[in-house]
Coordinates of C-alpha atoms in Angstrom, one line a residue:
M117 CA 116.6 75.5 58.1
A118 CA 114.2 76.2 60.9
A119 CA 114.0 73.7 63.8
T120 CA 111.0 71.4 63.9
P121 CA 108.8 72.4 66.9
S122 CA 108.3 69.8 69.7
P123 CA 104.9 67.9 69.9
T124 CA 104.2 70.0 73.1
I125 CA 104.5 73.3 71.2
V126 CA 102.5 72.0 68.3
N127 CA 99.7 70.8 70.7
T128 CA 99.7 74.2 72.4
T129 CA 99.5 76.0 69.1
V130 CA 96.6 73.8 67.9
D131 CA 94.7 74.4 71.2
E132 CA 95.2 78.2 70.8
L133 CA 94.1 78.3 67.1
R134 CA 91.0 76.1 67.7
L135 CA 89.6 78.9 69.8
H136 CA 89.0 81.0 66.7
V137 CA 87.4 80.8 63.3
P138 CA 88.3 79.3 60.8
F139 CA 90.7 77.0 62.6
A140 CA 87.9 75.6 64.8
Q141 CA 86.3 74.2 61.6
M142 CA 89.5 72.6 60.2
D143 CA 90.4 68.9 60.5
V144 CA 92.7 68.4 63.4
P145 CA 95.4 66.4 61.5
L146 CA 95.6 69.2 58.9
L147 CA 95.7 71.8 61.7
R148 CA 98.5 69.9 63.4
R149 CA 100.6 69.8 60.2
M150 CA 100.0 73.5 59.7
A151 CA 100.8 74.4 63.3
G152 CA 104.1 72.6 62.9
Q153 CA 105.1 75.0 60.1
L154 CA 104.3 78.2 61.9
R155 CA 106.9 80.6 63.3
L156 CA 106.2 82.7 66.4
R157 CA 107.3 86.3 66.1
Y158 CA 107.4 89.2 68.6
F159 CA 106.8 92.9 67.8
A160 CA 107.4 95.5 70.5
K161 CA 104.8 98.2 71.1
G162 CA 105.0 100.8 68.4
A163 CA 106.9 98.5 66.0
T164 CA 105.9 98.5 62.3
I165 CA 104.9 95.0 61.2
L166 CA 104.0 95.5 57.5
T167 CA 103.8 98.5 55.2
P168 CA 102.9 99.1 51.5
A169 CA 106.5 99.9 50.9
D170 CA 107.5 96.3 51.8
G171 CA 106.2 95.2 48.4
V172 CA 104.4 91.9 47.5
V173 CA 103.4 90.1 50.7
N174 CA 104.7 86.5 51.1
V175 CA 103.5 85.7 54.6
V176 CA 100.2 85.6 56.5
L177 CA 100.2 86.7 60.2
I178 CA 97.9 85.4 62.9
V179 CA 97.6 87.5 66.1
Q180 CA 98.5 85.2 69.0
R181 CA 98.6 87.8 71.7
G182 CA 98.2 91.6 71.8
V183 CA 96.7 94.3 69.5
V184 CA 97.6 95.2 66.0
S185 CA 96.5 98.5 64.4
G186 CA 96.0 99.0 60.6
E187 CA 96.1 102.5 59.2
D188 CA 95.7 104.0 55.8
G189 CA 97.1 107.5 55.3
T190 CA 94.6 108.4 52.5
A191 CA 91.6 107.5 54.6
E192 CA 90.4 105.2 51.8
V193 CA 90.0 102.4 54.4
G194 CA 89.1 103.2 58.0
A195 CA 91.6 102.4 60.8
L196 CA 91.1 99.0 62.2
T197 CA 92.1 96.9 65.2
L198 CA 93.1 93.3 65.1
T199 CA 93.1 91.1 68.2
E200 CA 93.8 87.4 69.1
G201 CA 92.9 84.9 66.4
E202 CA 92.7 87.5 63.5
I203 CA 94.5 87.0 60.3
F204 CA 96.2 89.6 58.1
P205 CA 96.7 90.7 55.3
L206 CA 94.6 88.1 53.5
G207 CA 93.7 90.2 50.5
A208 CA 97.3 91.1 49.8
V209 CA 98.5 87.5 49.9
I210 CA 95.7 86.1 47.8
S211 CA 96.1 88.9 45.2
T212 CA 99.9 88.7 45.2
R213 CA 100.3 92.4 45.9
A214 CA 101.5 94.8 48.6
T215 CA 99.3 95.5 51.6
L216 CA 97.2 98.6 51.4
L217 CA 97.5 99.3 55.1
T218 CA 100.4 99.9 57.5
Y219 CA 100.2 97.5 60.3
R220 CA 101.8 98.4 63.7
A221 CA 101.9 96.8 67.1
A222 CA 99.6 98.8 69.3
T223 CA 100.8 96.8 72.3
D224 CA 103.5 94.2 72.7
V225 CA 102.4 91.6 70.1
F226 CA 103.1 88.0 69.3
C227 CA 102.1 86.7 65.9
Y228 CA 102.2 83.3 64.2
E229 CA 103.8 83.7 60.8
M230 CA 102.6 81.4 58.0
S231 CA 104.5 81.3 54.7
K232 CA 102.6 81.8 51.5
D233 CA 103.2 78.1 50.6
V234 CA 101.8 76.9 53.8
F235 CA 98.8 79.3 53.4
Q236 CA 98.1 78.0 49.9
G237 CA 98.4 74.4 51.1
A238 CA 95.8 75.1 53.8
M239 CA 93.6 76.8 51.2
D240 CA 93.8 73.7 49.0
A241 CA 93.3 71.1 51.7
S242 CA 90.6 72.8 53.9
P243 CA 87.3 74.1 52.4
P244 CA 86.4 75.9 55.7
F245 CA 89.8 77.7 55.6
R246 CA 89.5 78.6 51.9
N247 CA 85.9 79.8 52.3
F248 CA 87.0 82.0 55.2
A249 CA 90.0 83.4 53.3
M250 CA 88.0 84.2 50.2
R251 CA 84.8 85.4 51.8
R252 CA 85.9 86.5 55.2
L253 CA 82.8 88.5 56.3
A254 CA 80.3 86.2 54.6
H255 CA 81.8 83.2 56.2
L256 CA 81.7 84.8 59.6
L257 CA 78.1 85.7 59.0
D258 CA 77.3 82.0 58.1
Q259 CA 78.9 80.9 61.4
S260 CA 76.9 83.5 63.4
M261 CA 73.7 82.5 61.7
H262 CA 74.2 78.9 62.7
H263 CA 74.8 80.0 66.3
T264 CA 71.7 82.2 66.1
Q265 CA 69.6 79.3 64.8
T266 CA 70.7 77.1 67.7
L267 CA 70.1 79.9 70.2
F268 CA 66.6 80.7 69.0
S269 CA 65.6 77.1 68.4
A270 CA 66.3 76.6 72.1
A271 CA 64.1 79.6 72.9
L272 CA 61.3 78.3 70.7
S273 CA 61.4 74.9 72.3
R274 CA 59.9 76.5 75.3
E275 CA 56.9 77.4 73.1
Q276 CA 55.5 75.3 70.2
S277 CA 58.0 75.9 67.4
L278 CA 58.0 75.0 63.8
A279 CA 60.4 72.2 64.6
S280 CA 58.2 70.7 67.5
P281 CA 57.2 67.1 66.9
L282 CA 53.5 66.5 66.4
K283 CA 53.4 64.2 69.4
S284 CA 54.1 67.2 71.6
V285 CA 51.1 69.2 70.4
L286 CA 48.4 66.5 70.5
R287 CA 45.7 67.8 72.9
R288 CA 43.4 64.8 73.5
A289 CA 43.0 61.2 72.8
P290 CA 41.5 60.6 69.3
V291 CA 37.9 59.6 68.9
V292 CA 37.8 56.4 66.9
V293 CA 35.0 54.2 65.4
D294 CA 34.7 50.7 63.9
P295 CA 34.1 50.5 60.1
S296 CA 30.7 48.9 60.8
M297 CA 29.3 51.6 63.0
P298 CA 26.1 53.1 61.4
V299 CA 26.5 56.7 60.1
G300 CA 23.7 57.9 62.4
E301 CA 25.5 56.7 65.5
V302 CA 28.8 58.3 64.3
L303 CA 27.0 61.7 63.8
R304 CA 25.6 61.5 67.4
L305 CA 29.1 60.7 68.7
M306 CA 30.6 63.7 66.8
Q307 CA 27.9 66.0 68.2
Q308 CA 28.4 64.7 71.7
E309 CA 32.2 65.1 71.6
R310 CA 31.9 68.4 69.7
I311 CA 34.5 67.3 67.1
G312 CA 34.8 67.8 63.4
S313 CA 36.1 64.3 62.5
V314 CA 36.4 60.7 63.7
V315 CA 39.1 58.2 62.6
V316 CA 37.9 54.8 61.4
V317 CA 40.4 52.1 62.6
D318 CA 40.8 48.4 62.3
P319 CA 41.2 46.1 65.4
M320 CA 45.0 46.9 65.5
R321 CA 44.1 50.6 65.7
V322 CA 45.5 51.3 62.2
P323 CA 43.6 54.1 60.4
V324 CA 41.6 52.8 57.5
G325 CA 39.5 55.9 56.9
I326 CA 38.5 59.3 58.2
F327 CA 35.0 60.8 58.4
T328 CA 34.7 64.6 58.6
E329 CA 32.1 67.4 58.5
R330 CA 32.9 67.7 54.8
D331 CA 31.9 64.1 54.3
V332 CA 28.7 64.6 56.2
L333 CA 27.6 67.3 53.8
E334 CA 28.8 65.7 50.6
R335 CA 28.0 62.0 51.2
V336 CA 25.3 62.0 53.8
A337 CA 23.2 65.1 53.9
L338 CA 23.0 66.1 50.3
P339 CA 22.3 62.6 48.9
R340 CA 20.1 61.8 51.9
A341 CA 21.9 58.6 52.7
D342 CA 20.4 56.0 55.0
P343 CA 21.6 56.6 58.6
M344 CA 22.0 52.9 59.0
L345 CA 24.7 52.7 56.4
P346 CA 28.1 51.6 57.9
V347 CA 30.5 54.5 58.1
S348 CA 32.9 52.6 55.9
A349 CA 30.5 53.4 53.0
V350 CA 30.8 57.2 53.3
M351 CA 34.3 57.7 54.9
T352 CA 37.4 58.8 53.0
A353 CA 39.4 55.6 52.8
Q354 CA 43.2 55.3 53.2
P355 CA 43.6 58.7 54.9
F356 CA 46.8 60.6 54.7
T357 CA 48.7 60.3 58.0
L358 CA 51.9 61.7 59.5
P359 CA 54.2 60.0 62.0
S360 CA 54.3 61.4 65.5
H361 CA 57.9 62.5 65.0
A362 CA 57.0 64.7 62.0
S363 CA 57.2 68.4 62.8
V364 CA 54.5 71.0 63.2
L365 CA 55.9 72.6 60.0
D366 CA 55.3 69.3 58.1
A367 CA 51.7 69.2 59.3
A368 CA 51.2 72.9 58.4
R369 CA 52.4 72.3 54.9
V370 CA 50.0 69.4 54.5
V371 CA 47.1 71.5 55.7
V372 CA 48.0 74.3 53.4
E373 CA 49.0 72.4 50.3
R374 CA 46.4 69.6 50.4
R375 CA 43.5 71.6 51.9
F376 CA 43.1 69.1 54.7
R377 CA 41.5 70.2 57.9
H378 CA 42.4 67.1 60.0
V379 CA 45.5 64.9 59.8
P380 CA 45.7 61.6 61.7
V381 CA 49.0 61.1 63.6
T382 CA 50.5 57.6 64.0
E383 CA 53.2 55.7 65.8
D384 CA 54.4 52.5 64.2
G385 CA 51.3 52.7 62.0
R386 CA 48.8 52.9 64.9
L387 CA 46.7 56.0 65.6
V388 CA 47.8 58.2 68.5
G389 CA 46.0 61.4 67.8
V390 CA 44.6 63.9 65.3
V391 CA 45.9 67.4 64.6
S392 CA 43.6 69.9 63.0
E393 CA 44.1 73.1 61.1
R394 CA 42.7 75.0 64.1
D395 CA 45.2 73.3 66.4
L396 CA 48.2 74.2 64.3
F397 CA 47.4 77.8 63.9
A398 CA 46.3 78.3 67.4
L399 CA 49.8 77.1 68.4
Q400 CA 51.6 79.3 66.1
R401 CA 50.8 81.2 62.9
L402 CA 52.9 79.3 60.6
S403 CA 52.6 81.2 57.3
P404 CA 52.6 84.8 56.4
G405 CA 49.4 84.2 54.6
E406 CA 47.7 83.0 57.8
V407 CA 49.0 85.9 59.8
A408 CA 47.9 88.3 57.1
K409 CA 44.5 86.7 57.0
T410 CA 44.2 87.1 60.8
I411 CA 45.1 90.8 60.5
D412 CA 42.6 91.4 57.7
Q413 CA 39.8 89.8 59.7
A414 CA 40.6 91.7 62.9
G415 CA 37.3 93.3 63.9
D416 CA 38.5 95.4 66.8
V417 CA 41.7 96.7 68.4
A418 CA 41.9 93.6 70.7
A419 CA 42.0 91.3 67.7
L420 CA 44.6 93.4 66.0
Q421 CA 46.7 93.3 69.2
A422 CA 46.6 89.5 69.1
A423 CA 47.7 89.5 65.5
S424 CA 50.6 91.8 66.4
V425 CA 51.8 89.2 68.9
D426 CA 51.6 86.6 66.2
V427 CA 53.9 88.7 64.0
R428 CA 56.5 88.8 66.8
R429 CA 56.2 85.1 67.4
M430 CA 56.6 84.2 63.8
A431 CA 59.6 86.5 63.4
L432 CA 61.2 84.5 66.3
A433 CA 60.4 81.3 64.4
F434 CA 62.0 82.7 61.3
V435 CA 65.2 83.6 63.1
A436 CA 65.4 80.0 64.5
H437 CA 65.0 78.6 61.0
G438 CA 67.8 80.6 59.5
V439 CA 65.9 83.3 57.6
A440 CA 68.4 86.0 56.7
A441 CA 68.1 89.5 58.2
E442 CA 67.1 91.1 54.9
Q443 CA 64.2 88.8 54.3
L444 CA 63.3 88.9 58.0
T445 CA 63.1 92.7 58.2
Q446 CA 61.0 92.7 55.0
F447 CA 58.6 90.2 56.6
V448 CA 58.3 92.3 59.7
T449 CA 57.7 95.4 57.6
T450 CA 55.2 93.6 55.4
M451 CA 53.2 92.4 58.4
N452 CA 53.5 95.8 60.0
D453 CA 52.2 97.4 56.8
A454 CA 49.2 95.0 57.1
L455 CA 48.7 96.0 60.7
V456 CA 48.8 99.7 59.7
G457 CA 46.3 99.1 56.9
R458 CA 43.8 97.3 59.2
A459 CA 44.3 100.1 61.9
L460 CA 43.2 102.6 59.3
V461 CA 40.1 100.6 58.5
L462 CA 39.2 100.5 62.2
A463 CA 39.9 104.2 62.4
R464 CA 37.5 104.9 59.6
R465 CA 34.7 103.5 61.7
Q466 CA 35.5 106.1 64.4
C467 CA 36.1 109.0 62.1
A468 CA 35.7 108.7 58.3
P469 CA 38.3 110.7 56.2
P470 CA 37.0 113.3 53.7
D471 CA 36.1 112.5 50.1
V472 CA 39.5 113.5 48.7
A473 CA 42.5 111.6 47.3
W474 CA 44.9 111.1 50.2
C475 CA 47.7 108.7 51.1
W476 CA 49.2 107.5 54.4
M477 CA 53.0 107.6 54.2
G478 CA 55.5 105.6 56.2
L479 CA 58.7 107.4 57.1
G480 CA 62.1 106.5 58.6
S481 CA 62.6 102.7 59.1
E482 CA 59.1 102.0 57.9
G483 CA 59.7 103.9 54.7
R484 CA 63.0 102.0 54.2
M485 CA 61.3 98.7 54.9
E486 CA 63.7 98.0 57.7
Q487 CA 61.5 97.9 60.7
T488 CA 62.7 95.8 63.6
L489 CA 60.5 94.5 66.5
A490 CA 60.9 97.7 68.5
T491 CA 59.8 100.6 66.4
D492 CA 57.7 103.7 67.1
Q493 CA 55.5 105.6 64.7
D494 CA 56.8 107.8 61.9
N495 CA 54.0 108.6 59.5
A496 CA 52.3 111.4 57.6
I497 CA 49.5 112.2 55.2
I498 CA 49.6 113.7 51.8
F499 CA 46.3 114.8 50.1
A500 CA 45.5 116.2 46.7
T501 CA 45.8 119.9 46.3
V502 CA 42.4 121.8 46.0
D503 CA 41.8 125.4 45.0
D504 CA 39.4 126.5 47.7
I505 CA 41.2 127.4 50.9
A506 CA 38.0 126.8 52.9
D507 CA 37.9 123.3 51.5
V508 CA 41.5 122.8 52.5
D509 CA 40.8 123.7 56.1
A510 CA 37.8 121.4 56.2
I511 CA 39.8 118.5 54.6
K512 CA 42.6 119.0 57.1
T513 CA 40.3 119.1 60.1
S514 CA 38.7 115.8 58.9
L515 CA 42.0 114.1 58.1
L516 CA 43.6 115.1 61.4
A517 CA 40.7 113.6 63.4
F518 CA 41.0 110.4 61.3
A519 CA 44.8 110.4 61.8
A520 CA 44.4 110.9 65.6
A521 CA 42.2 107.8 65.8
A522 CA 44.6 105.8 63.7
N523 CA 47.7 106.9 65.7
Q524 CA 46.0 105.8 68.9
I525 CA 45.0 102.4 67.5
L526 CA 48.6 101.8 66.3
D527 CA 49.9 102.8 69.7
A528 CA 47.5 100.2 71.3
V529 CA 48.6 97.6 68.8
G530 CA 52.3 98.0 69.7
F531 CA 53.7 100.9 67.7
P532 CA 54.4 103.6 70.4
L533 CA 53.6 107.2 69.7
C534 CA 56.5 109.1 68.3
R535 CA 58.2 111.2 71.0
G536 CA 58.9 113.9 68.4
D537 CA 55.3 113.8 67.3
I538 CA 56.2 112.9 63.7
M539 CA 52.8 111.5 63.1
A540 CA 49.9 112.1 60.8
R541 CA 47.8 113.6 63.6
N542 CA 50.3 116.5 63.8
P543 CA 49.1 119.4 61.5
Q544 CA 52.7 119.9 60.4
W545 CA 52.6 116.5 58.7
C546 CA 49.2 116.4 57.2
L547 CA 49.7 118.5 54.1
S548 CA 48.6 118.8 50.5
E549 CA 50.9 118.0 47.5
T550 CA 51.8 121.6 47.1
E551 CA 52.5 122.1 50.8
W552 CA 54.8 119.0 50.9
R553 CA 56.8 120.4 48.0
D554 CA 57.0 123.8 49.7
T555 CA 58.1 122.1 52.9
F556 CA 60.8 120.0 51.3
G557 CA 61.9 123.0 49.2
H558 CA 62.4 125.0 52.4
W559 CA 64.5 122.3 54.0
L560 CA 66.7 122.0 50.9
R561 CA 67.4 125.7 50.8
A562 CA 67.9 126.1 54.5
A563 CA 70.3 123.2 55.1
N564 CA 70.2 123.9 58.9
P565 CA 70.4 121.2 61.6
Q566 CA 66.6 120.9 61.9
A567 CA 66.2 120.6 58.1
L568 CA 68.9 117.9 58.0
L569 CA 67.2 116.0 60.8
N570 CA 63.9 116.1 59.0
A571 CA 65.5 115.0 55.8
A572 CA 66.9 111.9 57.5
I573 CA 63.3 110.9 58.4
F574 CA 61.1 112.3 55.6
F575 CA 63.3 111.6 52.6
D576 CA 62.7 107.9 53.2
L577 CA 59.0 108.2 52.5
R578 CA 56.9 105.3 51.2
A579 CA 53.2 105.0 50.3
L580 CA 51.4 102.6 52.6
H581 CA 47.7 103.1 52.1
G582 CA 45.5 105.2 49.8
E583 CA 46.3 107.0 46.5
T584 CA 49.9 105.9 46.0
S585 CA 50.4 108.2 42.9
L586 CA 50.5 111.2 45.3
V587 CA 53.6 109.8 46.9
D588 CA 55.2 108.6 43.7
N589 CA 54.8 112.1 42.2
L590 CA 56.3 113.7 45.3
K591 CA 59.3 111.4 45.3
T592 CA 59.9 112.2 41.6
W593 CA 59.8 115.9 42.3
L594 CA 62.1 115.5 45.3
A595 CA 64.7 113.6 43.3
G596 CA 64.9 116.4 40.8
A597 CA 65.0 119.1 43.4
V598 CA 67.7 117.6 45.6
I599 CA 70.4 117.5 42.8
T600 CA 70.0 121.3 42.3
Q601 CA 71.1 121.8 46.0
P602 CA 74.7 120.6 46.3
I603 CA 75.2 122.6 49.5
F604 CA 72.4 120.6 51.1
L605 CA 73.9 117.3 50.0
R606 CA 77.3 118.3 51.4
Q607 CA 75.7 119.3 54.7
M608 CA 74.0 116.0 54.8
A609 CA 77.3 114.3 54.4
V610 CA 78.9 116.4 57.1
N611 CA 76.0 115.5 59.4
A612 CA 76.3 111.8 58.6
L613 CA 79.9 111.8 59.6
Q614 CA 79.2 113.2 63.1
V615 CA 78.4 109.7 64.3
T616 CA 81.4 107.3 63.8
P617 CA 81.5 103.6 64.6
P618 CA 83.0 103.0 68.1
I619 CA 86.1 101.0 67.3
G620 CA 89.5 102.0 68.4
V621 CA 93.2 101.2 68.0
L622 CA 94.2 99.9 71.4
R623 CA 90.8 98.2 72.0
D624 CA 88.3 96.6 69.7
F625 CA 85.5 98.8 70.9
V626 CA 85.5 102.2 72.6
D627 CA 82.9 103.7 74.9
V628 CA 81.0 106.7 73.4
D629 CA 78.5 107.1 76.2
A630 CA 79.9 107.7 79.7
E631 CA 76.5 106.8 81.2
H632 CA 76.5 103.3 79.6
P633 CA 80.1 101.9 79.6
G634 CA 80.7 98.6 77.9
S635 CA 77.7 98.9 75.6
I636 CA 76.7 100.1 72.1
D637 CA 73.5 101.6 70.8
L638 CA 73.2 99.5 67.6
K639 CA 70.7 101.8 66.0
I640 CA 72.8 105.0 66.3
Y641 CA 76.4 103.7 66.1
A642 CA 76.1 100.6 64.0
A643 CA 73.1 100.9 61.7
R644 CA 72.9 104.6 61.2
P645 CA 76.3 105.0 59.4
F646 CA 75.1 102.6 56.7
I647 CA 71.7 104.2 56.5
D648 CA 72.9 107.8 56.2
A649 CA 75.6 107.0 53.7
A650 CA 73.2 105.0 51.5
R651 CA 70.6 107.8 51.6
I652 CA 73.2 110.4 50.4
F653 CA 74.5 108.2 47.7
A654 CA 71.0 107.5 46.5
L655 CA 70.0 111.2 46.4
T656 CA 73.2 112.1 44.7
H657 CA 73.0 109.5 42.0
Q658 CA 69.2 109.5 41.4
V659 CA 68.5 106.1 42.9
G660 CA 64.8 105.6 43.5
A661 CA 65.1 102.9 46.2
T662 CA 64.5 103.8 49.8
N663 CA 65.8 100.5 51.3
T664 CA 69.4 100.8 52.5
A665 CA 70.7 97.6 50.9
E666 CA 69.0 98.4 47.6
R667 CA 70.3 101.9 47.6
L668 CA 73.8 100.6 48.0
R669 CA 73.4 98.0 45.3
Q670 CA 71.8 100.4 42.8
A671 CA 74.4 103.1 43.5
A672 CA 77.3 100.7 43.3
A673 CA 78.0 101.1 39.6
K674 CA 77.8 104.9 39.7
L675 CA 80.2 104.9 42.6
R676 CA 82.5 102.4 40.9
M677 CA 82.1 99.9 43.7
G678 CA 83.1 96.3 43.0
D679 CA 80.6 93.5 43.8
D680 CA 82.8 92.3 46.7
E681 CA 82.9 95.8 48.2
V682 CA 79.2 96.5 48.0
N683 CA 78.4 92.9 49.2
A684 CA 80.6 93.5 52.3
Y685 CA 78.7 96.7 53.1
V686 CA 75.3 95.0 52.7
D687 CA 76.3 91.9 54.7
A688 CA 77.7 94.1 57.5
F689 CA 74.5 96.1 57.6
H690 CA 72.3 93.0 57.7
F691 CA 74.4 91.5 60.5
V692 CA 73.7 94.7 62.6
Q693 CA 70.0 94.4 61.8
M694 CA 70.0 90.7 62.9
L695 CA 71.7 91.7 66.2
R696 CA 69.0 94.2 66.7
L697 CA 66.3 91.7 66.0
R698 CA 67.9 89.1 68.3
H699 CA 68.3 91.6 71.1
Q700 CA 64.7 92.9 70.8
H701 CA 63.1 89.5 71.4
A702 CA 64.1 90.0 75.1
P703 CA 64.4 93.8 75.5
A704 CA 65.6 95.3 78.8
G705 CA 65.6 99.0 78.8
N706 CA 66.7 100.5 75.5
P707 CA 65.9 97.8 72.9
N708 CA 68.8 98.9 70.7
R709 CA 71.5 99.1 73.5
L710 CA 73.6 96.0 73.6
Q711 CA 76.0 95.0 76.3
L712 CA 79.1 94.0 74.5
D713 CA 80.1 91.4 77.1
S714 CA 76.8 89.5 76.2
L715 CA 78.2 88.7 72.8
N716 CA 80.0 85.5 72.1
E717 CA 83.5 85.6 70.6
L718 CA 82.3 85.0 67.1
D719 CA 79.6 87.7 67.1
R720 CA 81.9 90.2 68.8
R721 CA 84.4 89.7 66.0
I722 CA 81.8 90.0 63.3
L723 CA 80.4 93.2 64.9
K724 CA 83.9 94.7 64.9
E725 CA 84.2 93.7 61.2
A726 CA 80.8 95.2 60.5
L727 CA 81.8 98.5 62.1
R728 CA 85.0 98.6 60.1
Q729 CA 82.8 98.3 56.9
A730 CA 80.7 101.2 58.2
R731 CA 83.8 103.3 58.8
K732 CA 85.1 102.4 55.3
L733 CA 81.7 103.5 53.8
Q734 CA 82.0 106.8 55.7
S735 CA 85.5 107.2 54.2
R736 CA 84.0 107.0 50.7
L737 CA 81.6 109.7 51.7
E738 CA 84.4 111.8 53.0
M739 CA 86.3 111.4 49.7
D740 CA 83.2 112.1 47.5
Y741 CA 82.5 115.4 49.3
R742 CA 86.1 116.2 50.1
L743 CA 85.4 116.5 53.8

């Protein structure tokens, strides 16, 4: 029978465990009981800790100190690294089976050993522990999102955020009148103060009515009311009010849902101010509809630039309020689509396109609906095929002039010109239907490095503005053409595997760029493995989606992926996207290059898990194409 550890050892163990998820969320009494039942084990560097040959696993191990490596000889699961606070092998214990990996001590290692009975007891007694064990990555993501909300809410407090109390946004003392004041005098007061409403109050300053410009029209001007009538006869009685501690979001909802233009604000029932629709949306564009309306009404480039700033500010607010990365990137893309559409309208005024069916296409991240806050232009034009070559030349000349104007406007609005000139103004990317098919067909047959690079951008095409059937038909043709070129698909897989997630055995992350040690380019080394693999799976299995998450979800059945597996890939990809969005709110240099020491312990751990999922997805690609 094992000796009972002393209270000092138990306390030390609890303190160590509470530094990590999920132990930090567990009740302390339960954690103390659990700590008293753990056994500390030592493994010398190079020692084998667990292997599939050991059979059904009956213990769970928690790394107390050192580094553990996990390897799979069949490459079905990428090599992984476990450091302090990490638990293994959860899946094997829960499923009552042998481990799939061979775990070894990459350094001298100390681990807490937990029996299956103690593990099951913790699962039964602690919802946070059970949630973590059953949904490891999803739980970690929930924890990270909570941290992100806290972080960005703090940032927003320096501006006027959705959560700001109404008291903090009141700009002036309210203009009030007595119920007996004649309407004529009230109108003169409103004109003098240049305001759209007055609040009618009793002697205790409690609002009893509100008189607005709308009331002037409906109750005074149209019926030709006597100007000597008391304002109480034409006011809106018992006005809707909000307390001063209500949020800006609360007021915005009232304005939108009830069609109010002015809302009195009270403290202890007494009037302290009035917030107007104009005030709210001058502080912050609080709804996608309002932002879209501002974009649609932009009459020049300066107005469109201001709307672009609103999109960024609203994205920040969404991060602070817990909007998930998938929905957030879709919002950013939707707003960017609107900006592009308006830029094309403004470009028409400078140089009208020809009278022919054409469509503006988004490529790359815009085509995948995965734009972040730092994205350059990747666009092209497709137009209907015409028989007369002279007409084709004239059409191209006109479209290229129009595209050049549009590309310059988009650059001014915040979408930098593409360094590789993959833009509609480039004659290479302003083509007829027939020319696009010929171009894609050439790439498929060539399968050289440049063709593969082009495919990674152009095969994610999406119609943005114009005759969308042109793009739909091109995508249908491309789907049929790709599957006849297995060599091209294989070369795409080879190319995708050239970039591997930078996680190692002895350390959690490895440097892949000597010029930028201690950092990672999230776009290249974290997002791209998911994007490339999803694209290849989609092309191989005739999945029409261009969005990475949707490609994985729709291809899952054909790839025989279980729900847990595909959800892990999608969750990991969205965490990477959220990191990129967070980092791009305060970019310094490369907006995708993240210093790893800037991450907190939780996000560092989730990023490592996300990169493991990327490597695992690449392993599936290797198996499918026998690479």
